[in-house]
Amino acid sequence: MKILAFNGSPRLKGNSATMLDNAIQGARENGAEVELFNLYTMQFSGCISCFACKRLNKERPIVCVVKDDLQPILEKVREIDAIIIATPVYYSSETAATRALIERLCFPYLNYADYSNSHFPRKIPVGLIYTMNIPSEQFEPLGYNITFGRTKDTLARELGSCTMILANNTTQYNDYSKYEANTTGEAKKAYRDTHFSDDCRKAQQLGQQLATVKSLIS
Ligand SMILES: Cc1cc2nc3c(=O)[nH]c(=O)nc-3n(C[C@H](O)[C@H](O)[C@H](O)COP(=O)(O)O)c2cc1C
């Protein structure tokens, strides 16, 4: 069982990386071999709309052809059993690097002739982790369930299935007195102390589940 894990935050020890570490730990507990990639340490772009992956000839590539740091990792996706992606929310979306990953990962498998049928040759599960500043009560009123639901559906349609988990009201600064904020460090700490370990436990369980779901040959 091989899993690729992607940290879509520029912060290598931030909330998303911590959630991802817990998911990785859970997957390893259940025997998976996990490789971690920090997207912000890599040089790559999003889809460049070359449409090489939509050509109707024998040279049609099976993964994105754009040559950069991401390309060899996309090659590996053909052989692995699960994927975990963790991203902070930036402006009500995934981070730019995470969006770029999802475009390059999914678009070659999108079947332009029959959207209900993916070109990916197998079905594998994806774990999708979001961390965000807003409290959970604002998640639906702000439409995040719709936006992130679309990303979840895209990953599920092209790769197999997708499970999404969240961490809300995360801490951004070590010292809130030194930065602009609409809250205090005490309030953030109180919330984190009572909730973040539960969020991390959910991430660990997600990793455990991903490591036990067998990839299905379609
Ligand atoms: C550029 C930027 C934009 C952000 N936009 C949002 C947002 O739209 N909604 C939200 O809930 N949090 C937003 N945040 C807060 C982060 O999503 C949150 O603090 C997250 O947990 C940070 O994750 P990290 O520690 O892994 O980097 C934003 C943070 C940054 C730096």
PDB file of C-alpha atoms and ligand atoms in Angstrom:
ATOM      1  CA  MET A   1       0.000   0.000   0.000  1.00  0.00           C
ATOM      2  CA  LYS A   2       1.624   3.236  -1.188  1.00  0.00           C
ATOM      3  CA  ILE A   3       0.260   6.699  -0.462  1.00  0.00           C
ATOM      4  CA  LEU A   4       1.335  10.127  -1.714  1.00  0.00           C
ATOM      5  CA  ALA A   5       0.732  13.034   0.693  1.00  0.00           C
ATOM      6  CA  PHE A   6       0.768  16.701  -0.388  1.00  0.00           C
ATOM      7  CA  ASN A   7       1.103  19.699   1.914  1.00  0.00           C
ATOM      8  CA  GLY A   8      -0.483  22.637   0.098  1.00  0.00           C
ATOM      9  CA  SER A   9       0.590  25.221   2.695  1.00  0.00           C
ATOM     10  CA  PRO A  10       3.722  27.361   2.468  1.00  0.00           C
ATOM     11  CA  ARG A  11       4.054  26.794   6.218  1.00  0.00           C
ATOM     12  CA  LEU A  12       5.896  23.529   6.725  1.00  0.00           C
ATOM     13  CA  LYS A  13       4.892  23.285  10.397  1.00  0.00           C
ATOM     14  CA  GLY A  14       1.506  25.000  10.222  1.00  0.00           C
ATOM     15  CA  ASN A  15      -2.019  23.741  10.770  1.00  0.00           C
ATOM     16  CA  SER A  16      -2.315  21.892   7.457  1.00  0.00           C
ATOM     17  CA  ALA A  17       1.112  20.260   7.847  1.00  0.00           C
ATOM     18  CA  THR A  18       0.169  19.159  11.379  1.00  0.00           C
ATOM     19  CA  MET A  19      -3.132  17.659  10.226  1.00  0.00           C
ATOM     20  CA  LEU A  20      -1.307  15.976   7.352  1.00  0.00           C
ATOM     21  CA  ASP A  21       1.369  14.580   9.688  1.00  0.00           C
ATOM     22  CA  ASN A  22      -1.404  12.989  11.748  1.00  0.00           C
ATOM     23  CA  ALA A  23      -2.982  11.473   8.628  1.00  0.00           C
ATOM     24  CA  ILE A  24       0.423  10.152   7.563  1.00  0.00           C
ATOM     25  CA  GLN A  25       0.996   8.690  11.016  1.00  0.00           C
ATOM     26  CA  GLY A  26      -2.415   6.961  10.859  1.00  0.00           C
ATOM     27  CA  ALA A  27      -1.657   5.533   7.423  1.00  0.00           C
ATOM     28  CA  ARG A  28       1.760   4.281   8.560  1.00  0.00           C
ATOM     29  CA  GLU A  29       0.197   2.677  11.651  1.00  0.00           C
ATOM     30  CA  ASN A  30      -1.856   0.591   9.241  1.00  0.00           C
ATOM     31  CA  GLY A  31       1.186  -0.425   7.237  1.00  0.00           C
ATOM     32  CA  ALA A  32       1.169   2.116   4.399  1.00  0.00           C
ATOM     33  CA  GLU A  33       4.334   3.507   2.849  1.00  0.00           C
ATOM     34  CA  VAL A  34       3.815   7.278   2.606  1.00  0.00           C
ATOM     35  CA  GLU A  35       5.803   9.824   0.606  1.00  0.00           C
ATOM     36  CA  LEU A  36       5.323  13.497   1.555  1.00  0.00           C
ATOM     37  CA  PHE A  37       5.640  16.441  -0.843  1.00  0.00           C
ATOM     38  CA  ASN A  38       5.627  20.069   0.293  1.00  0.00           C
ATOM     39  CA  LEU A  39       4.181  21.886  -2.712  1.00  0.00           C
ATOM     40  CA  TYR A  40       5.713  25.249  -1.793  1.00  0.00           C
ATOM     41  CA  THR A  41       9.243  23.819  -1.941  1.00  0.00           C
ATOM     42  CA  MET A  42       8.674  22.681  -5.537  1.00  0.00           C
ATOM     43  CA  GLN A  43       8.727  24.532  -8.866  1.00  0.00           C
ATOM     44  CA  PHE A  44       5.619  23.832 -10.913  1.00  0.00           C
ATOM     45  CA  SER A  45       2.660  25.522 -12.546  1.00  0.00           C
ATOM     46  CA  GLY A  46      -1.022  24.769 -12.974  1.00  0.00           C
ATOM     47  CA  CYS A  47      -2.490  23.442 -16.213  1.00  0.00           C
ATOM     48  CA  ILE A  48      -1.201  25.404 -19.246  1.00  0.00           C
ATOM     49  CA  SER A  49      -4.119  24.364 -21.466  1.00  0.00           C
ATOM     50  CA  CYS A  50      -1.901  22.651 -24.077  1.00  0.00           C
ATOM     51  CA  PHE A  51      -4.541  19.913 -24.510  1.00  0.00           C
ATOM     52  CA  ALA A  52      -1.864  17.268 -25.156  1.00  0.00           C
ATOM     53  CA  CYS A  53      -3.921  15.057 -22.827  1.00  0.00           C
ATOM     54  CA  LYS A  54      -6.970  15.417 -25.073  1.00  0.00           C
ATOM     55  CA  ARG A  55      -5.250  14.438 -28.370  1.00  0.00           C
ATOM     56  CA  LEU A  56      -6.906  11.602 -30.300  1.00  0.00           C
ATOM     57  CA  ASN A  57      -3.798   9.711 -31.331  1.00  0.00           C
ATOM     58  CA  LYS A  58      -1.548   6.943 -30.096  1.00  0.00           C
ATOM     59  CA  GLU A  59       0.839   9.409 -28.485  1.00  0.00           C
ATOM     60  CA  ARG A  60      -1.866  10.599 -26.179  1.00  0.00           C
ATOM     61  CA  PRO A  61      -0.050  10.944 -22.821  1.00  0.00           C
ATOM     62  CA  ILE A  62      -1.365   9.163 -19.766  1.00  0.00           C
ATOM     63  CA  VAL A  63      -0.308  11.923 -17.380  1.00  0.00           C
ATOM     64  CA  CYS A  64       0.278  15.655 -17.741  1.00  0.00           C
ATOM     65  CA  VAL A  65       3.213  16.330 -20.112  1.00  0.00           C
ATOM     66  CA  VAL A  66       4.355  19.651 -18.619  1.00  0.00           C
ATOM     67  CA  LYS A  67       7.940  19.081 -17.512  1.00  0.00           C
ATOM     68  CA  ASP A  68       8.587  20.432 -14.030  1.00  0.00           C
ATOM     69  CA  ASP A  69       8.987  19.203 -10.449  1.00  0.00           C
ATOM     70  CA  LEU A  70       5.411  17.896 -10.358  1.00  0.00           C
ATOM     71  CA  GLN A  71       5.559  15.767 -13.500  1.00  0.00           C
ATOM     72  CA  PRO A  72       7.478  12.756 -12.088  1.00  0.00           C
ATOM     73  CA  ILE A  73       5.140  12.731  -9.091  1.00  0.00           C
ATOM     74  CA  LEU A  74       2.094  12.650 -11.380  1.00  0.00           C
ATOM     75  CA  GLU A  75       3.689   9.623 -13.073  1.00  0.00           C
ATOM     76  CA  LYS A  76       3.781   7.882  -9.682  1.00  0.00           C
ATOM     77  CA  VAL A  77       0.045   8.439  -9.168  1.00  0.00           C
ATOM     78  CA  ARG A  78      -0.566   5.717 -11.771  1.00  0.00           C
ATOM     79  CA  GLU A  79       0.956   3.161  -9.384  1.00  0.00           C
ATOM     80  CA  ILE A  80      -0.140   4.255  -5.902  1.00  0.00           C
ATOM     81  CA  ASP A  81      -3.104   3.273  -3.731  1.00  0.00           C
ATOM     82  CA  ALA A  82      -4.276   6.542  -2.153  1.00  0.00           C
ATOM     83  CA  ILE A  83      -3.617  10.278  -2.009  1.00  0.00           C
ATOM     84  CA  ILE A  84      -3.848  12.755   0.867  1.00  0.00           C
ATOM     85  CA  ILE A  85      -3.983  16.498   0.182  1.00  0.00           C
ATOM     86  CA  ALA A  86      -3.930  19.114   2.962  1.00  0.00           C
ATOM     87  CA  THR A  87      -4.503  22.791   2.242  1.00  0.00           C
ATOM     88  CA  PRO A  88      -5.216  25.986   4.115  1.00  0.00           C
ATOM     89  CA  VAL A  89      -8.153  28.028   2.849  1.00  0.00           C
ATOM     90  CA  TYR A  90      -6.972  31.148   1.017  1.00  0.00           C
ATOM     91  CA  TYR A  91      -9.698  33.534  -0.099  1.00  0.00           C
ATOM     92  CA  SER A  92     -12.405  30.880   0.210  1.00  0.00           C
ATOM     93  CA  SER A  93     -10.483  28.430  -1.955  1.00  0.00           C
ATOM     94  CA  GLU A  94      -7.558  26.028  -1.813  1.00  0.00           C
ATOM     95  CA  THR A  95      -4.097  27.646  -1.978  1.00  0.00           C
ATOM     96  CA  ALA A  96      -2.739  28.450  -5.436  1.00  0.00           C
ATOM     97  CA  ALA A  97      -0.268  25.551  -5.291  1.00  0.00           C
ATOM     98  CA  THR A  98      -3.012  23.115  -4.270  1.00  0.00           C
ATOM     99  CA  ARG A  99      -5.237  24.315  -7.135  1.00  0.00           C
ATOM    100  CA  ALA A 100      -2.288  23.892  -9.505  1.00  0.00           C
ATOM    101  CA  LEU A 101      -1.752  20.331  -8.243  1.00  0.00           C
ATOM    102  CA  ILE A 102      -5.441  19.459  -8.657  1.00  0.00           C
ATOM    103  CA  GLU A 103      -5.565  20.867 -12.205  1.00  0.00           C
ATOM    104  CA  ARG A 104      -2.468  18.948 -13.286  1.00  0.00           C
ATOM    105  CA  LEU A 105      -3.525  15.767 -11.450  1.00  0.00           C
ATOM    106  CA  CYS A 106      -7.145  15.636 -12.600  1.00  0.00           C
ATOM    107  CA  PHE A 107      -7.402  17.244 -16.032  1.00  0.00           C
ATOM    108  CA  PRO A 108      -5.601  14.445 -17.966  1.00  0.00           C
ATOM    109  CA  TYR A 109      -8.126  11.987 -16.527  1.00  0.00           C
ATOM    110  CA  LEU A 110     -11.155  14.139 -17.349  1.00  0.00           C
ATOM    111  CA  ASN A 111     -12.992  12.428 -20.193  1.00  0.00           C
ATOM    112  CA  TYR A 112     -14.109  15.281 -22.468  1.00  0.00           C
ATOM    113  CA  ALA A 113     -16.264  12.907 -24.523  1.00  0.00           C
ATOM    114  CA  ASP A 114     -18.061  11.398 -21.529  1.00  0.00           C
ATOM    115  CA  TYR A 115     -17.739  13.350 -18.285  1.00  0.00           C
ATOM    116  CA  SER A 116     -19.096  10.476 -16.225  1.00  0.00           C
ATOM    117  CA  ASN A 117     -16.200   8.237 -17.256  1.00  0.00           C
ATOM    118  CA  SER A 118     -12.634   8.962 -16.033  1.00  0.00           C
ATOM    119  CA  HIS A 119      -9.506   7.997 -18.000  1.00  0.00           C
ATOM    120  CA  PHE A 120      -7.819   6.981 -14.737  1.00  0.00           C
ATOM    121  CA  PRO A 121      -7.375   3.217 -15.057  1.00  0.00           C
ATOM    122  CA  ARG A 122      -8.203   2.337 -11.437  1.00  0.00           C
ATOM    123  CA  LYS A 123     -10.151   3.715  -8.514  1.00  0.00           C
ATOM    124  CA  ILE A 124      -8.217   5.057  -5.541  1.00  0.00           C
ATOM    125  CA  PRO A 125      -9.381   6.997  -2.463  1.00  0.00           C
ATOM    126  CA  VAL A 126      -8.364  10.594  -1.786  1.00  0.00           C
ATOM    127  CA  GLY A 127      -8.283  12.290   1.619  1.00  0.00           C
ATOM    128  CA  LEU A 128      -8.815  16.052   1.445  1.00  0.00           C
ATOM    129  CA  ILE A 129      -7.934  18.152   4.506  1.00  0.00           C
ATOM    130  CA  TYR A 130      -8.845  21.836   4.844  1.00  0.00           C
ATOM    131  CA  THR A 131      -7.704  24.141   7.645  1.00  0.00           C
ATOM    132  CA  MET A 132      -9.251  27.613   7.960  1.00  0.00           C
ATOM    133  CA  ASN A 133      -9.678  30.651  10.127  1.00  0.00           C
ATOM    134  CA  ILE A 134     -13.464  30.796  10.075  1.00  0.00           C
ATOM    135  CA  PRO A 135     -15.402  28.988  12.817  1.00  0.00           C
ATOM    136  CA  SER A 136     -17.470  25.958  11.782  1.00  0.00           C
ATOM    137  CA  GLU A 137     -20.784  27.914  12.093  1.00  0.00           C
ATOM    138  CA  GLN A 138     -19.731  30.078   9.135  1.00  0.00           C
ATOM    139  CA  PHE A 139     -18.779  27.185   6.892  1.00  0.00           C
ATOM    140  CA  GLU A 140     -22.146  26.791   5.148  1.00  0.00           C
ATOM    141  CA  PRO A 141     -23.308  30.444   5.268  1.00  0.00           C
ATOM    142  CA  LEU A 142     -20.115  31.410   3.394  1.00  0.00           C
ATOM    143  CA  GLY A 143     -20.743  28.692   0.805  1.00  0.00           C
ATOM    144  CA  TYR A 144     -17.545  26.786   1.617  1.00  0.00           C
ATOM    145  CA  ASN A 145     -19.498  23.512   1.572  1.00  0.00           C
ATOM    146  CA  ILE A 146     -20.354  24.226  -2.084  1.00  0.00           C
ATOM    147  CA  THR A 147     -16.876  25.366  -3.153  1.00  0.00           C
ATOM    148  CA  PHE A 148     -15.009  22.568  -1.413  1.00  0.00           C
ATOM    149  CA  GLY A 149     -17.746  20.104  -2.319  1.00  0.00           C
ATOM    150  CA  ARG A 150     -16.894  20.800  -5.973  1.00  0.00           C
ATOM    151  CA  THR A 151     -13.223  20.010  -5.382  1.00  0.00           C
ATOM    152  CA  LYS A 152     -14.208  16.845  -3.514  1.00  0.00           C
ATOM    153  CA  ASP A 153     -16.487  15.821  -6.407  1.00  0.00           C
ATOM    154  CA  THR A 154     -13.740  16.498  -8.975  1.00  0.00           C
ATOM    155  CA  LEU A 155     -11.248  14.298  -7.132  1.00  0.00           C
ATOM    156  CA  ALA A 156     -13.857  11.575  -6.583  1.00  0.00           C
ATOM    157  CA  ARG A 157     -14.965  11.612 -10.228  1.00  0.00           C
ATOM    158  CA  GLU A 158     -11.458  11.419 -11.717  1.00  0.00           C
ATOM    159  CA  LEU A 159      -9.737   9.161  -9.165  1.00  0.00           C
ATOM    160  CA  GLY A 160     -12.342   7.086  -7.311  1.00  0.00           C
ATOM    161  CA  SER A 161     -13.579   8.524  -4.026  1.00  0.00           C
ATOM    162  CA  CYS A 162     -12.844  11.474  -1.768  1.00  0.00           C
ATOM    163  CA  THR A 163     -13.268  12.048   1.967  1.00  0.00           C
ATOM    164  CA  MET A 164     -13.052  15.631   3.242  1.00  0.00           C
ATOM    165  CA  ILE A 165     -12.206  16.704   6.800  1.00  0.00           C
ATOM    166  CA  LEU A 166     -11.866  20.188   8.293  1.00  0.00           C
ATOM    167  CA  ALA A 167     -10.098  22.130  11.020  1.00  0.00           C
ATOM    168  CA  ASN A 168     -11.819  25.435  11.809  1.00  0.00           C
ATOM    169  CA  ASN A 169     -10.834  28.531  13.751  1.00  0.00           C
ATOM    170  CA  THR A 170      -7.139  27.706  13.433  1.00  0.00           C
ATOM    171  CA  THR A 171      -4.300  29.680  14.969  1.00  0.00           C
ATOM    172  CA  GLN A 172      -2.339  31.846  12.553  1.00  0.00           C
ATOM    173  CA  TYR A 173       0.151  33.706  14.781  1.00  0.00           C
ATOM    174  CA  ASN A 174       2.312  32.614  17.678  1.00  0.00           C
ATOM    175  CA  ASP A 175       1.792  35.986  19.335  1.00  0.00           C
ATOM    176  CA  TYR A 176      -1.510  37.703  18.504  1.00  0.00           C
ATOM    177  CA  SER A 177      -0.470  40.912  20.273  1.00  0.00           C
ATOM    178  CA  LYS A 178       2.072  41.585  17.513  1.00  0.00           C
ATOM    179  CA  TYR A 179      -0.248  41.311  14.507  1.00  0.00           C
ATOM    180  CA  GLU A 180      -3.527  42.668  13.163  1.00  0.00           C
ATOM    181  CA  ALA A 181      -6.393  40.428  14.324  1.00  0.00           C
ATOM    182  CA  ASN A 182     -10.090  40.505  15.195  1.00  0.00           C
ATOM    183  CA  THR A 183      -9.516  38.168  18.132  1.00  0.00           C
ATOM    184  CA  THR A 184      -7.055  37.624  20.956  1.00  0.00           C
ATOM    185  CA  GLY A 185      -4.362  35.034  21.403  1.00  0.00           C
ATOM    186  CA  GLU A 186      -6.164  33.849  24.548  1.00  0.00           C
ATOM    187  CA  ALA A 187      -9.414  33.197  22.640  1.00  0.00           C
ATOM    188  CA  LYS A 188      -7.569  31.374  19.877  1.00  0.00           C
ATOM    189  CA  LYS A 189      -5.562  29.316  22.354  1.00  0.00           C
ATOM    190  CA  ALA A 190      -8.695  28.361  24.297  1.00  0.00           C
ATOM    191  CA  TYR A 191     -10.351  27.140  21.100  1.00  0.00           C
ATOM    192  CA  ARG A 192      -7.237  25.308  19.888  1.00  0.00           C
ATOM    193  CA  ASP A 193      -6.704  23.608  23.256  1.00  0.00           C
ATOM    194  CA  THR A 194     -10.227  22.158  23.170  1.00  0.00           C
ATOM    195  CA  HIS A 195     -10.597  21.373  19.445  1.00  0.00           C
ATOM    196  CA  PHE A 196      -7.364  20.955  17.515  1.00  0.00           C
ATOM    197  CA  SER A 197      -6.395  17.631  19.052  1.00  0.00           C
ATOM    198  CA  ASP A 198      -9.833  16.258  17.994  1.00  0.00           C
ATOM    199  CA  ASP A 199      -9.211  17.567  14.474  1.00  0.00           C
ATOM    200  CA  CYS A 200      -5.814  15.879  14.437  1.00  0.00           C
ATOM    201  CA  ARG A 201      -7.394  12.634  15.644  1.00  0.00           C
ATOM    202  CA  LYS A 202      -9.849  12.796  12.734  1.00  0.00           C
ATOM    203  CA  ALA A 203      -6.892  13.252  10.400  1.00  0.00           C
ATOM    204  CA  GLN A 204      -5.172  10.230  11.948  1.00  0.00           C
ATOM    205  CA  GLN A 205      -8.345   8.152  11.455  1.00  0.00           C
ATOM    206  CA  LEU A 206      -8.571   9.352   7.859  1.00  0.00           C
ATOM    207  CA  GLY A 207      -5.015   8.117   7.282  1.00  0.00           C
ATOM    208  CA  GLN A 208      -5.838   4.785   8.886  1.00  0.00           C
ATOM    209  CA  GLN A 209      -8.909   4.365   6.651  1.00  0.00           C
ATOM    210  CA  LEU A 210      -7.038   5.306   3.476  1.00  0.00           C
ATOM    211  CA  ALA A 211      -4.401   2.713   4.274  1.00  0.00           C
ATOM    212  CA  THR A 212      -6.977  -0.044   4.519  1.00  0.00           C
ATOM    213  CA  VAL A 213      -9.157   0.740   1.479  1.00  0.00           C
ATOM    214  CA  LYS A 214      -7.990  -1.551  -1.293  1.00  0.00           C
ATOM    215  CA  SER A 215      -7.635   0.062  -4.699  1.00  0.00           C
ATOM    216  CA  LEU A 216     -10.305  -1.310  -7.036  1.00  0.00           C
ATOM    217  CA  ILE A 217      -9.452  -2.288 -10.595  1.00  0.00           C
ATOM    218  CA  SER A 218     -12.234  -0.944 -12.768  1.00  0.00           C
TER     219      SER A 218
HETATM  220  C1  LIG B   1      -3.578  34.703   2.052  1.00  0.00           C
HETATM  221  C2  LIG B   1      -4.485  34.096   3.087  1.00  0.00           C
HETATM  222  C3  LIG B   1      -5.852  34.023   2.846  1.00  0.00           C
HETATM  223  C4  LIG B   1      -6.697  33.420   3.770  1.00  0.00           C
HETATM  224  N1  LIG B   1      -8.042  33.329   3.479  1.00  0.00           N
HETATM  225  C5  LIG B   1      -8.869  32.689   4.330  1.00  0.00           C
HETATM  226  C6  LIG B   1     -10.257  32.538   4.017  1.00  0.00           C
HETATM  227  O1  LIG B   1     -10.741  32.978   2.980  1.00  0.00           O
HETATM  228  N2  LIG B   1     -11.036  31.870   4.906  1.00  0.00           N
HETATM  229  C7  LIG B   1     -10.541  31.336   6.068  1.00  0.00           C
HETATM  230  O2  LIG B   1     -11.300  30.734   6.813  1.00  0.00           O
HETATM  231  N3  LIG B   1      -9.230  31.452   6.385  1.00  0.00           N
HETATM  232  C8  LIG B   1      -8.383  32.113   5.548  1.00  0.00           C
HETATM  233  N4  LIG B   1      -7.032  32.231   5.844  1.00  0.00           N
HETATM  234  C9  LIG B   1      -6.520  31.603   7.102  1.00  0.00           C
HETATM  235  C10 LIG B   1      -5.893  30.223   6.859  1.00  0.00           C
HETATM  236  O3  LIG B   1      -6.678  29.429   6.014  1.00  0.00           O
HETATM  237  C11 LIG B   1      -5.729  29.460   8.168  1.00  0.00           C
HETATM  238  O4  LIG B   1      -5.054  30.198   9.118  1.00  0.00           O
HETATM  239  C12 LIG B   1      -5.031  28.132   7.924  1.00  0.00           C
HETATM  240  O5  LIG B   1      -5.250  27.239   8.989  1.00  0.00           O
HETATM  241  C13 LIG B   1      -3.532  28.303   7.736  1.00  0.00           C
HETATM  242  O6  LIG B   1      -2.973  27.043   7.495  1.00  0.00           O
HETATM  243  P1  LIG B   1      -1.412  26.725   7.623  1.00  0.00           P
HETATM  244  O7  LIG B   1      -1.049  26.949   9.063  1.00  0.00           O
HETATM  245  O8  LIG B   1      -1.291  25.326   7.198  1.00  0.00           O
HETATM  246  O9  LIG B   1      -0.703  27.656   6.694  1.00  0.00           O
HETATM  247  C14 LIG B   1      -6.170  32.873   4.978  1.00  0.00           C
HETATM  248  C15 LIG B   1      -4.783  32.977   5.224  1.00  0.00           C
HETATM  249  C16 LIG B   1      -3.958  33.580   4.293  1.00  0.00           C
HETATM  250  C17 LIG B   1      -2.469  33.676   4.582  1.00  0.00           C
END
